[in-house]
Amino acid sequence: MCGIDGNFYKCIKALYKAPLACVQVNELRTGWFPTPFGVKQGDVLSPTLFAIYVNDLEETKLQKMLDIMNSWCTKWRLSINDDKTQIVHFRKPYVCQSDYQFYFGTTLLMYSVTYKYLGFVFHENMTFSEARKDSMTV
């Protein structure tokens, strides 16, 4: 599975066979309860396991979601603004931008380096330099 096999795979499988958790606030702690979904909070392997889990999201599930949205818009006679509908591939600076082409119906969606939401600028490399510049001009 994803290049993970042998004893390492067996160890991960054992860690997640019947996971339990509790919640502690100050000196109070709940009883133990099963947590059959997700990765363990705070575990050093959790980010890597989550990354493996969502690895195919950009090439499969996102396009499927766009297809579903397109069908819904067609059904209800709505259209998108082609100029404002874009893709941002959020990633670390040394990771190459995806070359996968996403479509909304027959419209090819272009990649953008930033996304502005409620005045806050999200950058593809998860930097906040645009937000700092905007806050200095206010």
Coordinates of C-alpha atoms in Angstrom, one line a residue:
M1 CA 0.0 0.0 0.0
C2 CA 1.6 3.3 -1.2
G3 CA 5.0 1.6 -1.0
I4 CA 4.6 0.8 2.7
D5 CA 4.9 -2.9 3.4
G6 CA 6.5 -5.5 5.7
N7 CA 7.1 -4.8 9.3
F8 CA 6.5 -1.1 9.0
Y9 CA 3.1 -1.7 7.6
K10 CA 2.4 -4.2 10.4
C11 CA 3.4 -1.7 13.0
I12 CA 1.1 1.0 11.6
K13 CA -1.7 -1.5 11.3
A14 CA -1.2 -2.5 15.0
L15 CA -1.2 1.1 16.1
Y16 CA -4.6 1.7 14.5
K17 CA -6.2 -1.7 15.2
A18 CA -8.5 -0.6 18.1
P19 CA -7.5 3.0 19.0
L20 CA -8.8 4.6 22.2
A21 CA -8.8 8.1 23.4
C22 CA -9.8 10.2 26.3
V23 CA -10.2 14.0 26.9
Q24 CA -8.4 15.7 29.7
V25 CA -9.0 19.3 30.9
N26 CA -6.8 20.3 33.8
E27 CA -7.2 17.5 36.4
L28 CA -10.4 16.1 34.9
R29 CA -10.3 13.2 32.5
T30 CA -13.1 11.4 30.7
G31 CA -13.2 7.6 30.3
W32 CA -11.6 5.9 27.4
F33 CA -13.7 5.7 24.2
P34 CA -13.0 4.2 20.8
T35 CA -11.8 6.4 17.9
P36 CA -12.2 4.2 14.8
F37 CA -11.7 7.1 12.3
G38 CA -8.9 9.6 11.6
V39 CA -5.3 9.8 12.7
K40 CA -4.0 10.2 16.2
Q41 CA -3.7 13.8 17.3
G42 CA -0.2 14.8 18.1
D43 CA 1.4 11.5 16.8
V44 CA 4.5 12.2 14.7
L45 CA 3.2 9.8 12.0
S46 CA -0.2 11.5 11.7
P47 CA 0.8 14.2 9.1
T48 CA 2.4 11.6 6.9
L49 CA -0.5 9.1 7.2
F50 CA -3.0 11.9 6.4
A51 CA -0.9 13.0 3.4
I52 CA -0.9 9.4 2.1
Y53 CA -4.7 9.2 2.6
V54 CA -5.4 12.4 0.7
N55 CA -2.7 11.8 -1.9
D56 CA -5.1 11.3 -4.8
L57 CA -7.5 14.1 -3.8
E58 CA -6.3 16.6 -6.4
E59 CA -6.6 14.2 -9.4
T60 CA -9.8 12.4 -8.6
K61 CA -12.1 13.7 -5.9
L62 CA -11.7 17.4 -6.6
Q63 CA -12.6 16.9 -10.3
K64 CA -15.5 14.7 -9.2
M65 CA -16.7 17.4 -6.9
L66 CA -16.5 20.0 -9.8
D67 CA -18.5 17.6 -12.0
I68 CA -21.2 17.3 -9.3
M69 CA -21.3 21.1 -8.9
N70 CA -21.5 21.6 -12.6
S71 CA -24.4 19.1 -12.9
W72 CA -26.2 21.0 -10.0
C73 CA -25.6 24.3 -11.7
T74 CA -26.9 23.0 -15.0
K75 CA -30.0 21.6 -13.3
W76 CA -30.8 24.9 -11.6
R77 CA -29.8 27.0 -14.6
L78 CA -26.9 28.7 -12.9
S79 CA -23.6 29.6 -14.4
I80 CA -20.2 30.4 -12.9
N81 CA -18.1 33.4 -13.5
D82 CA -15.2 32.0 -15.6
D83 CA -12.9 34.9 -14.7
K84 CA -13.3 34.3 -11.0
T85 CA -13.3 30.5 -10.9
Q86 CA -9.8 29.3 -10.5
I87 CA -7.7 26.6 -8.8
V88 CA -5.0 27.3 -6.1
H89 CA -2.7 24.4 -5.4
F90 CA -1.6 25.1 -1.8
R91 CA 1.8 23.6 -1.2
K92 CA 5.3 24.2 0.2
P93 CA 7.6 26.4 -1.9
Y94 CA 9.8 23.5 -3.1
V95 CA 6.8 21.4 -4.3
C96 CA 6.0 21.8 -7.9
Q97 CA 2.5 23.0 -8.9
S98 CA 0.2 20.3 -10.1
D99 CA 0.0 19.9 -13.9
Y100 CA -3.4 18.3 -13.7
Q101 CA -6.1 20.1 -15.7
F102 CA -9.4 20.7 -13.9
Y103 CA -12.6 21.5 -15.7
F104 CA -15.9 22.9 -14.7
G105 CA -18.1 21.4 -17.4
T106 CA -16.1 22.3 -20.6
T107 CA -14.4 25.3 -19.0
L108 CA -10.7 24.7 -18.3
L109 CA -10.0 26.2 -14.9
M110 CA -6.8 28.2 -14.6
Y111 CA -4.3 28.1 -11.7
S112 CA -3.9 31.1 -9.5
V113 CA -1.1 31.9 -7.1
T114 CA -3.4 33.6 -4.6
Y115 CA -6.9 33.5 -3.3
K116 CA -8.5 36.4 -1.5
Y117 CA -11.3 35.7 1.0
L118 CA -12.9 38.4 3.2
G119 CA -9.9 40.6 2.5
F120 CA -7.3 38.0 3.5
V121 CA -4.9 36.8 0.9
F122 CA -4.0 33.1 0.9
H123 CA -0.8 32.3 -1.1
E124 CA -0.2 29.0 -2.9
N125 CA 3.1 28.6 -0.9
M126 CA 1.3 29.4 2.4
T127 CA 3.2 32.6 2.9
F128 CA 1.5 35.7 4.3
S129 CA 3.5 38.5 2.7
E130 CA 0.5 39.8 0.8
A131 CA -1.5 40.0 4.1
R132 CA 1.3 41.8 5.8
K133 CA 1.5 44.4 2.9
D134 CA -2.3 44.9 3.0
S135 CA -2.3 45.4 6.8
M136 CA 0.5 48.0 6.6
T137 CA -1.5 50.1 4.1
V138 CA -4.6 50.2 6.3

